[in-house]
Amino acid sequence: MITPKAFGCIIKHFDEIDKVVSSRMTRKRPWSEPSLTSLLCDMLDEETQADGKINYTFEQLQNDLKSEDGLFGVNLYIETIEFNPAHERYISQSDIGLRLVFDNKIEPSLSWTRPYLLQAKRLFPKSITPLTYPESSGFTSFDKNQKARIDLMNKLLGDNYLKYLLFCPRPDGVDDDTKVKLAYLRNTTLSKQIFDFTSGLEIYKELVTGAETLKAGIFLIDTDNANPSFGQVHAGILNSTFPLGWFIAMNFSDNDRFLQQQRLVEKNSRTSSNFDSNKLVNGILTGDEKEVNELVKRIKEISNETFPDNIQLLPKHTITIRVSVGEQINPDNRRIKSQ
């Protein structure tokens, strides 16, 4: 549960991070996936974020959320997980884990943790000289071995824990013709919105004020969308593709039905193998040795002879974003009393 104001503040903060990272896509020599991932991690770390000189900092976000009757608190931090050397072959260099934690001190039963494994992909330009990203540009680093890894993980965990993290230039960084085409594709999709609930109100506000957060560069998309074009990323806005800030804010909104319809959370985290996928993925992202061993064991059980080389299951970095409610209340007086 977050208020409409808090929803907008969270999107605003992550959009500023998006601007810093996405700008590297339009350099004379566009940055690589590992470099973009590393910069994103720096921008999501309170200690190193100041180097990016963003216009709406984590401190400003905190202050604005505190003004909401002192209700909300946000923690943002990066963990570099040290896995057992025996698991080195399973560690990815460019992928990251994302843990979203909602900690409700007033009604603890409403608390949750949602872990995600993100596979980074960079949009490739059609030409370097001049640097151009038309709407037909694609993410050409998709490959057969990677698809085998993802299929195995989806078979084991269910298909809502793995996402592609797509790095693109923001529309303002591409040529005028492409910018107009991307706007057309976004508006065609957004015009079908009903504008209900907190997210719908924010979409409406974005459209009538001409705000920039939907003109994003960093998106999350389900792994069944194997290789979208630049245009398809924008055509799927808030339907199949989500700007990073919107993805995070929508998770923290209180509209579970919408989240389930958009496949942002598992309707049932228990797979046919009768184990808790949410617990397993969360354990992977926190470096829990027992859960990591369990994952490797189960992957080997279901892969048989097709176990791919250099499968790289484990993220090197985990981003944890925690939103708390009522943390400032005396622990003895946090619960709501009926009388």
mmCIF file of C-alpha atoms in Angstrom:
data_model
loop_
_atom_site.group_PDB
_atom_site.id
_atom_site.type_symbol
_atom_site.label_atom_id
_atom_site.label_comp_id
_atom_site.label_asym_id
_atom_site.label_seq_id
_atom_site.Cartn_x
_atom_site.Cartn_y
_atom_site.Cartn_z
ATOM 1 C CA MET A 1 0.000 0.000 0.000
ATOM 2 C CA ILE A 2 1.447 3.302 -1.110
ATOM 3 C CA THR A 3 -0.374 6.574 -1.703
ATOM 4 C CA PRO A 4 -0.698 8.222 -5.137
ATOM 5 C CA LYS A 5 1.881 10.820 -4.078
ATOM 6 C CA ALA A 6 4.355 8.139 -2.973
ATOM 7 C CA PHE A 7 3.725 6.237 -6.230
ATOM 8 C CA GLY A 8 4.669 9.317 -8.258
ATOM 9 C CA CYS A 9 7.725 10.085 -6.108
ATOM 10 C CA ILE A 10 9.135 6.580 -6.563
ATOM 11 C CA ILE A 11 8.692 6.784 -10.342
ATOM 12 C CA LYS A 12 10.308 10.235 -10.422
ATOM 13 C CA HIS A 13 13.414 9.035 -8.560
ATOM 14 C CA PHE A 14 13.986 5.995 -10.751
ATOM 15 C CA ASP A 15 13.337 8.010 -13.878
ATOM 16 C CA GLU A 16 16.251 10.276 -12.924
ATOM 17 C CA ILE A 17 18.439 7.182 -12.621
ATOM 18 C CA ASP A 18 17.139 6.019 -15.999
ATOM 19 C CA LYS A 19 18.245 9.317 -17.588
ATOM 20 C CA VAL A 20 21.820 8.926 -16.325
ATOM 21 C CA VAL A 21 22.219 5.294 -17.419
ATOM 22 C CA SER A 22 20.397 5.597 -20.763
ATOM 23 C CA SER A 23 22.510 8.588 -21.802
ATOM 24 C CA ARG A 24 25.445 6.177 -22.199
ATOM 25 C CA MET A 25 23.578 4.522 -25.069
ATOM 26 C CA THR A 26 24.016 7.604 -27.250
ATOM 27 C CA ARG A 27 27.726 8.155 -26.642
ATOM 28 C CA LYS A 28 30.086 8.021 -29.603
ATOM 29 C CA ARG A 29 30.947 4.510 -28.391
ATOM 30 C CA PRO A 30 27.804 3.102 -26.698
ATOM 31 C CA TRP A 31 28.478 1.317 -23.435
ATOM 32 C CA SER A 32 28.375 -2.486 -23.121
ATOM 33 C CA GLU A 33 25.800 -4.457 -21.096
ATOM 34 C CA PRO A 34 28.191 -5.091 -18.154
ATOM 35 C CA SER A 35 29.151 -1.393 -18.053
ATOM 36 C CA LEU A 36 25.524 -0.262 -18.128
ATOM 37 C CA THR A 37 24.620 -2.785 -15.441
ATOM 38 C CA SER A 38 27.497 -1.595 -13.256
ATOM 39 C CA LEU A 39 26.416 2.039 -13.650
ATOM 40 C CA LEU A 40 22.822 1.144 -12.809
ATOM 41 C CA CYS A 41 24.029 -0.551 -9.636
ATOM 42 C CA ASP A 42 26.041 2.561 -8.720
ATOM 43 C CA MET A 43 22.979 4.755 -9.231
ATOM 44 C CA LEU A 44 20.913 2.434 -7.027
ATOM 45 C CA ASP A 45 23.443 2.566 -4.203
ATOM 46 C CA GLU A 46 22.911 5.465 -1.817
ATOM 47 C CA GLU A 47 26.661 5.807 -1.200
ATOM 48 C CA THR A 48 27.644 6.121 -4.885
ATOM 49 C CA GLN A 49 24.504 7.742 -6.286
ATOM 50 C CA ALA A 50 25.835 11.269 -5.715
ATOM 51 C CA ASP A 51 28.456 10.704 -8.441
ATOM 52 C CA GLY A 52 25.667 10.609 -11.020
ATOM 53 C CA LYS A 53 24.472 14.120 -10.108
ATOM 54 C CA ILE A 54 20.813 13.202 -10.534
ATOM 55 C CA ASN A 55 18.152 15.878 -10.129
ATOM 56 C CA TYR A 56 15.906 14.000 -7.688
ATOM 57 C CA THR A 57 18.095 12.159 -5.225
ATOM 58 C CA PHE A 58 17.365 9.354 -2.812
ATOM 59 C CA GLU A 59 17.535 11.878 0.031
ATOM 60 C CA GLN A 60 14.890 14.030 -1.669
ATOM 61 C CA LEU A 61 12.731 10.950 -2.211
ATOM 62 C CA GLN A 62 13.009 10.086 1.472
ATOM 63 C CA ASN A 63 12.077 13.595 2.535
ATOM 64 C CA ASP A 64 9.034 13.677 0.262
ATOM 65 C CA LEU A 65 7.840 10.296 1.513
ATOM 66 C CA LYS A 66 8.246 11.397 5.126
ATOM 67 C CA SER A 67 5.899 14.281 4.407
ATOM 68 C CA GLU A 68 3.144 11.713 3.837
ATOM 69 C CA ASP A 69 2.159 11.862 7.534
ATOM 70 C CA GLY A 70 5.516 10.272 8.325
ATOM 71 C CA LEU A 71 4.083 7.025 6.994
ATOM 72 C CA PHE A 72 6.688 5.662 4.590
ATOM 73 C CA GLY A 73 10.356 4.824 4.729
ATOM 74 C CA VAL A 74 12.516 3.551 1.879
ATOM 75 C CA ASN A 75 15.820 1.696 1.969
ATOM 76 C CA LEU A 76 17.875 1.258 -1.170
ATOM 77 C CA TYR A 77 21.069 -0.762 -1.238
ATOM 78 C CA ILE A 78 23.257 -3.093 -3.273
ATOM 79 C CA GLU A 79 24.622 -6.381 -2.045
ATOM 80 C CA THR A 80 27.587 -8.044 -3.735
ATOM 81 C CA ILE A 81 27.072 -11.720 -3.012
ATOM 82 C CA GLU A 82 30.109 -13.911 -2.371
ATOM 83 C CA PHE A 83 29.112 -17.360 -3.558
ATOM 84 C CA ASN A 84 30.975 -20.555 -2.745
ATOM 85 C CA PRO A 85 33.886 -21.096 -5.213
ATOM 86 C CA ALA A 86 32.208 -24.366 -6.194
ATOM 87 C CA HIS A 87 29.450 -22.276 -7.762
ATOM 88 C CA GLU A 88 31.668 -19.963 -9.786
ATOM 89 C CA ARG A 89 30.578 -21.446 -13.119
ATOM 90 C CA TYR A 90 26.992 -20.462 -12.311
ATOM 91 C CA ILE A 91 27.698 -16.764 -11.633
ATOM 92 C CA SER A 92 26.746 -14.221 -14.278
ATOM 93 C CA GLN A 93 28.847 -11.103 -14.855
ATOM 94 C CA SER A 94 26.158 -8.809 -16.252
ATOM 95 C CA ASP A 95 22.911 -10.041 -14.666
ATOM 96 C CA ILE A 96 21.529 -8.705 -11.415
ATOM 97 C CA GLY A 97 18.992 -9.746 -8.838
ATOM 98 C CA LEU A 98 16.183 -7.442 -7.732
ATOM 99 C CA ARG A 99 14.480 -7.828 -4.344
ATOM 100 C CA LEU A 100 11.423 -5.713 -3.630
ATOM 101 C CA VAL A 101 10.459 -5.810 0.051
ATOM 102 C CA PHE A 102 7.282 -4.341 1.529
ATOM 103 C CA ASP A 103 7.535 -4.252 5.334
ATOM 104 C CA ASN A 104 4.212 -3.337 6.937
ATOM 105 C CA LYS A 105 4.823 -2.733 10.638
ATOM 106 C CA ILE A 106 1.162 -1.850 11.250
ATOM 107 C CA GLU A 107 -0.332 -4.940 9.580
ATOM 108 C CA PRO A 108 2.533 -7.464 9.304
ATOM 109 C CA SER A 109 0.377 -9.999 7.464
ATOM 110 C CA LEU A 110 0.439 -7.652 4.464
ATOM 111 C CA SER A 111 4.258 -7.692 4.232
ATOM 112 C CA TRP A 112 5.905 -9.441 1.293
ATOM 113 C CA THR A 113 9.160 -9.994 -0.601
ATOM 114 C CA ARG A 114 9.242 -10.322 -4.399
ATOM 115 C CA PRO A 115 12.554 -11.488 -5.896
ATOM 116 C CA TYR A 116 13.439 -11.264 -9.590
ATOM 117 C CA LEU A 117 16.347 -12.471 -11.718
ATOM 118 C CA LEU A 118 17.164 -9.924 -14.426
ATOM 119 C CA GLN A 119 18.962 -10.766 -17.662
ATOM 120 C CA ALA A 120 20.509 -7.587 -19.099
ATOM 121 C CA LYS A 121 20.160 -6.787 -22.821
ATOM 122 C CA ARG A 122 21.370 -3.749 -24.753
ATOM 123 C CA LEU A 123 19.709 -2.332 -27.852
ATOM 124 C CA PHE A 124 22.098 -2.316 -30.803
ATOM 125 C CA PRO A 125 22.214 0.626 -33.231
ATOM 126 C CA LYS A 126 21.619 0.128 -36.935
ATOM 127 C CA SER A 127 24.719 2.181 -37.676
ATOM 128 C CA ILE A 128 27.599 3.632 -35.672
ATOM 129 C CA THR A 129 28.541 6.513 -37.990
ATOM 130 C CA PRO A 130 26.247 8.272 -37.590
ATOM 131 C CA LEU A 131 24.867 6.571 -34.478
ATOM 132 C CA THR A 132 21.242 5.676 -35.254
ATOM 133 C CA TYR A 133 18.594 3.696 -33.400
ATOM 134 C CA PRO A 134 15.524 3.410 -35.671
ATOM 135 C CA GLU A 135 12.377 1.696 -34.398
ATOM 136 C CA SER A 136 13.526 -1.535 -36.086
ATOM 137 C CA SER A 137 16.685 -1.798 -33.946
ATOM 138 C CA GLY A 138 16.919 -5.021 -31.954
ATOM 139 C CA PHE A 139 18.663 -6.695 -29.042
ATOM 140 C CA THR A 140 20.945 -8.869 -31.126
ATOM 141 C CA SER A 141 22.847 -10.454 -28.243
ATOM 142 C CA PHE A 142 20.083 -13.022 -27.665
ATOM 143 C CA ASP A 143 21.551 -16.496 -28.211
ATOM 144 C CA LYS A 144 20.652 -20.182 -28.117
ATOM 145 C CA ASN A 145 22.564 -21.073 -24.928
ATOM 146 C CA GLN A 146 21.004 -18.196 -23.043
ATOM 147 C CA LYS A 147 17.533 -19.226 -24.206
ATOM 148 C CA ALA A 148 18.232 -22.763 -22.945
ATOM 149 C CA ARG A 149 19.180 -21.381 -19.544
ATOM 150 C CA ILE A 150 16.035 -19.276 -19.351
ATOM 151 C CA ASP A 151 13.789 -22.138 -20.461
ATOM 152 C CA LEU A 152 15.276 -24.350 -17.759
ATOM 153 C CA MET A 153 14.804 -21.714 -15.075
ATOM 154 C CA ASN A 154 11.232 -20.982 -16.150
ATOM 155 C CA LYS A 155 10.455 -24.709 -16.145
ATOM 156 C CA LEU A 156 11.777 -24.981 -12.621
ATOM 157 C CA LEU A 157 10.591 -21.717 -11.040
ATOM 158 C CA GLY A 158 7.625 -20.589 -13.100
ATOM 159 C CA ASP A 159 7.857 -17.837 -15.706
ATOM 160 C CA ASN A 160 7.382 -14.749 -13.518
ATOM 161 C CA TYR A 161 10.741 -14.629 -11.733
ATOM 162 C CA LEU A 162 12.985 -14.104 -14.753
ATOM 163 C CA LYS A 163 12.796 -10.800 -16.623
ATOM 164 C CA TYR A 164 14.826 -9.179 -19.358
ATOM 165 C CA LEU A 165 16.314 -5.841 -18.316
ATOM 166 C CA LEU A 166 16.439 -3.862 -21.565
ATOM 167 C CA PHE A 167 18.843 -0.941 -21.957
ATOM 168 C CA CYS A 168 17.712 1.494 -24.664
ATOM 169 C CA PRO A 169 18.332 5.142 -25.480
ATOM 170 C CA ARG A 170 15.538 7.403 -24.289
ATOM 171 C CA PRO A 171 13.352 8.760 -27.115
ATOM 172 C CA ASP A 172 14.785 12.244 -26.655
ATOM 173 C CA GLY A 173 18.190 10.814 -27.608
ATOM 174 C CA VAL A 174 17.208 9.458 -31.034
ATOM 175 C CA ASP A 175 16.485 11.169 -34.356
ATOM 176 C CA ASP A 176 13.286 13.185 -34.764
ATOM 177 C CA ASP A 177 11.528 10.722 -37.084
ATOM 178 C CA THR A 178 12.071 7.798 -34.720
ATOM 179 C CA LYS A 179 11.061 9.929 -31.734
ATOM 180 C CA VAL A 180 7.687 10.656 -33.379
ATOM 181 C CA LYS A 181 7.141 6.986 -34.288
ATOM 182 C CA LEU A 182 7.896 5.864 -30.716
ATOM 183 C CA ALA A 183 5.470 8.472 -29.357
ATOM 184 C CA TYR A 184 2.799 7.214 -31.753
ATOM 185 C CA LEU A 185 3.309 3.606 -30.598
ATOM 186 C CA ARG A 186 3.168 4.551 -26.899
ATOM 187 C CA ASN A 187 0.094 6.747 -27.280
ATOM 188 C CA THR A 188 -1.748 4.090 -29.289
ATOM 189 C CA THR A 189 -1.357 1.710 -26.353
ATOM 190 C CA LEU A 190 -1.912 4.235 -23.550
ATOM 191 C CA SER A 191 -5.110 5.577 -25.141
ATOM 192 C CA LYS A 192 -6.749 2.255 -24.226
ATOM 193 C CA GLN A 193 -6.116 2.761 -20.496
ATOM 194 C CA ILE A 194 -9.106 3.120 -18.147
ATOM 195 C CA PHE A 195 -7.100 5.327 -15.721
ATOM 196 C CA ASP A 196 -8.303 3.583 -12.582
ATOM 197 C CA PHE A 197 -6.510 2.915 -9.296
ATOM 198 C CA THR A 198 -3.268 4.608 -8.286
ATOM 199 C CA SER A 199 -1.359 3.568 -11.400
ATOM 200 C CA GLY A 200 -4.155 4.731 -13.707
ATOM 201 C CA LEU A 201 -4.264 8.143 -12.057
ATOM 202 C CA GLU A 202 -0.498 8.505 -12.542
ATOM 203 C CA ILE A 203 -0.759 7.501 -16.216
ATOM 204 C CA TYR A 204 -3.479 10.109 -16.728
ATOM 205 C CA LYS A 205 -1.348 12.762 -15.037
ATOM 206 C CA GLU A 206 1.611 11.824 -17.244
ATOM 207 C CA LEU A 207 -0.427 12.162 -20.417
ATOM 208 C CA VAL A 208 -2.065 15.500 -19.608
ATOM 209 C CA THR A 209 1.097 17.153 -18.255
ATOM 210 C CA GLY A 210 3.499 15.820 -20.893
ATOM 211 C CA ALA A 211 5.759 14.279 -18.226
ATOM 212 C CA GLU A 212 8.824 12.290 -19.240
ATOM 213 C CA THR A 213 8.794 9.077 -17.171
ATOM 214 C CA LEU A 214 7.045 6.980 -19.844
ATOM 215 C CA LYS A 215 9.688 8.128 -22.344
ATOM 216 C CA ALA A 216 12.105 5.794 -20.630
ATOM 217 C CA GLY A 217 15.255 3.946 -21.617
ATOM 218 C CA ILE A 218 15.351 1.030 -19.145
ATOM 219 C CA PHE A 219 12.542 -1.518 -19.373
ATOM 220 C CA LEU A 220 11.557 -4.859 -17.883
ATOM 221 C CA ILE A 221 9.867 -7.469 -20.037
ATOM 222 C CA ASP A 222 8.885 -11.114 -19.627
ATOM 223 C CA THR A 223 11.274 -13.670 -21.095
ATOM 224 C CA ASP A 224 8.661 -15.068 -23.477
ATOM 225 C CA ASN A 225 9.143 -11.854 -25.476
ATOM 226 C CA ALA A 226 12.319 -13.244 -26.980
ATOM 227 C CA ASN A 227 13.670 -10.423 -29.103
ATOM 228 C CA PRO A 228 11.505 -7.303 -29.432
ATOM 229 C CA SER A 229 12.375 -4.374 -31.640
ATOM 230 C CA PHE A 230 12.853 -0.866 -30.262
ATOM 231 C CA GLY A 231 9.403 0.006 -31.589
ATOM 232 C CA GLN A 232 7.785 -3.034 -29.967
ATOM 233 C CA VAL A 233 9.238 -2.059 -26.601
ATOM 234 C CA HIS A 234 7.403 1.268 -26.788
ATOM 235 C CA ALA A 235 4.256 -0.268 -28.306
ATOM 236 C CA GLY A 236 3.995 -2.560 -25.255
ATOM 237 C CA ILE A 237 4.298 0.254 -22.700
ATOM 238 C CA LEU A 238 2.639 -0.686 -19.369
ATOM 239 C CA ASN A 239 1.194 -3.758 -21.040
ATOM 240 C CA SER A 240 4.069 -6.107 -21.833
ATOM 241 C CA THR A 241 6.992 -3.720 -21.222
ATOM 242 C CA PHE A 242 7.495 -1.601 -18.122
ATOM 243 C CA PRO A 243 9.912 1.260 -17.452
ATOM 244 C CA LEU A 244 12.024 0.294 -14.451
ATOM 245 C CA GLY A 245 10.517 2.952 -12.170
ATOM 246 C CA TRP A 246 6.961 2.007 -13.117
ATOM 247 C CA PHE A 247 7.694 -1.675 -12.574
ATOM 248 C CA ILE A 248 8.939 -0.940 -9.050
ATOM 249 C CA ALA A 249 6.101 1.442 -8.167
ATOM 250 C CA MET A 250 3.449 -0.934 -9.519
ATOM 251 C CA ASN A 251 4.815 -3.691 -7.324
ATOM 252 C CA PHE A 252 4.464 -1.431 -4.291
ATOM 253 C CA SER A 253 0.928 -0.340 -5.206
ATOM 254 C CA ASP A 254 -1.945 -2.107 -3.489
ATOM 255 C CA ASN A 255 -3.646 -3.418 -6.618
ATOM 256 C CA ASP A 256 -2.847 -7.136 -6.492
ATOM 257 C CA ARG A 257 -5.370 -7.958 -9.210
ATOM 258 C CA PHE A 258 -3.618 -5.628 -11.644
ATOM 259 C CA LEU A 259 -0.217 -7.064 -10.727
ATOM 260 C CA GLN A 260 -1.423 -10.596 -11.360
ATOM 261 C CA GLN A 261 -3.052 -9.678 -14.652
ATOM 262 C CA GLN A 262 0.207 -8.129 -15.789
ATOM 263 C CA ARG A 263 2.181 -11.197 -14.605
ATOM 264 C CA LEU A 264 4.287 -9.136 -12.205
ATOM 265 C CA VAL A 265 3.827 -11.640 -9.389
ATOM 266 C CA GLU A 266 3.179 -15.337 -9.144
ATOM 267 C CA LYS A 267 -0.453 -16.214 -8.505
ATOM 268 C CA ASN A 268 0.905 -19.318 -6.822
ATOM 269 C CA SER A 269 4.603 -19.553 -6.023
ATOM 270 C CA ARG A 270 4.513 -23.328 -5.608
ATOM 271 C CA THR A 271 5.443 -25.217 -8.751
ATOM 272 C CA SER A 272 4.460 -28.709 -9.815
ATOM 273 C CA SER A 273 7.556 -29.907 -7.924
ATOM 274 C CA ASN A 274 5.852 -28.743 -4.719
ATOM 275 C CA PHE A 275 8.466 -26.318 -3.471
ATOM 276 C CA ASP A 276 8.307 -22.609 -2.823
ATOM 277 C CA SER A 277 9.809 -20.767 -5.802
ATOM 278 C CA ASN A 278 9.608 -17.402 -4.029
ATOM 279 C CA LYS A 279 11.654 -18.714 -1.107
ATOM 280 C CA LEU A 280 14.158 -20.353 -3.445
ATOM 281 C CA VAL A 281 14.710 -17.261 -5.614
ATOM 282 C CA ASN A 282 14.942 -15.008 -2.573
ATOM 283 C CA GLY A 283 17.544 -17.365 -1.106
ATOM 284 C CA ILE A 284 19.556 -17.216 -4.333
ATOM 285 C CA LEU A 285 19.545 -13.418 -4.282
ATOM 286 C CA THR A 286 20.709 -13.276 -0.662
ATOM 287 C CA GLY A 287 23.432 -15.888 -1.137
ATOM 288 C CA ASP A 288 21.783 -18.542 1.046
ATOM 289 C CA GLU A 289 24.054 -21.548 0.530
ATOM 290 C CA LYS A 290 21.273 -24.049 1.186
ATOM 291 C CA GLU A 291 18.981 -22.506 -1.419
ATOM 292 C CA VAL A 292 21.785 -22.136 -3.978
ATOM 293 C CA ASN A 293 22.657 -25.831 -3.585
ATOM 294 C CA GLU A 294 18.972 -26.696 -3.924
ATOM 295 C CA LEU A 295 18.726 -24.726 -7.171
ATOM 296 C CA VAL A 296 21.785 -26.394 -8.694
ATOM 297 C CA LYS A 297 20.469 -29.801 -7.648
ATOM 298 C CA ARG A 298 17.042 -29.208 -9.186
ATOM 299 C CA ILE A 299 18.454 -27.757 -12.401
ATOM 300 C CA LYS A 300 20.574 -30.870 -12.871
ATOM 301 C CA GLU A 301 17.563 -33.098 -12.192
ATOM 302 C CA ILE A 302 15.413 -31.534 -14.913
ATOM 303 C CA SER A 303 18.111 -30.800 -17.501
ATOM 304 C CA ASN A 304 19.309 -34.381 -18.061
ATOM 305 C CA GLU A 305 21.643 -34.498 -21.066
ATOM 306 C CA THR A 306 20.885 -30.946 -22.212
ATOM 307 C CA PHE A 307 22.518 -29.130 -19.311
ATOM 308 C CA PRO A 308 24.184 -26.175 -21.099
ATOM 309 C CA ASP A 309 27.771 -25.130 -20.554
ATOM 310 C CA ASN A 310 28.440 -21.936 -18.587
ATOM 311 C CA ILE A 311 24.807 -21.731 -17.582
ATOM 312 C CA GLN A 312 25.379 -18.729 -15.247
ATOM 313 C CA LEU A 313 22.396 -18.923 -12.929
ATOM 314 C CA LEU A 314 23.471 -16.702 -10.060
ATOM 315 C CA PRO A 315 23.592 -12.893 -10.124
ATOM 316 C CA LYS A 316 26.752 -11.199 -8.953
ATOM 317 C CA HIS A 317 24.845 -8.228 -7.505
ATOM 318 C CA THR A 318 21.492 -7.960 -5.773
ATOM 319 C CA ILE A 319 19.548 -4.700 -5.582
ATOM 320 C CA THR A 320 17.213 -4.529 -2.591
ATOM 321 C CA ILE A 321 14.515 -1.859 -2.442
ATOM 322 C CA ARG A 322 12.575 -1.869 0.804
ATOM 323 C CA VAL A 323 9.490 0.212 1.532
ATOM 324 C CA SER A 324 8.317 0.237 5.149
ATOM 325 C CA VAL A 325 5.092 1.475 6.709
ATOM 326 C CA GLY A 326 4.834 2.593 10.324
ATOM 327 C CA GLU A 327 8.455 1.941 11.206
ATOM 328 C CA GLN A 328 8.696 5.170 13.183
ATOM 329 C CA ILE A 329 5.878 4.103 15.543
ATOM 330 C CA ASN A 330 6.866 2.686 18.933
ATOM 331 C CA PRO A 331 6.950 -1.124 18.449
ATOM 332 C CA ASP A 332 4.595 -1.578 21.414
ATOM 333 C CA ASN A 333 1.985 0.635 19.774
ATOM 334 C CA ARG A 334 2.161 -0.312 16.084
ATOM 335 C CA ARG A 335 -0.893 -2.517 15.822
ATOM 336 C CA ILE A 336 -4.293 -0.953 15.114
ATOM 337 C CA LYS A 337 -6.666 -1.523 18.024
ATOM 338 C CA SER A 338 -10.376 -1.994 17.397
ATOM 339 C CA GLN A 339 -11.394 -0.572 20.794
#
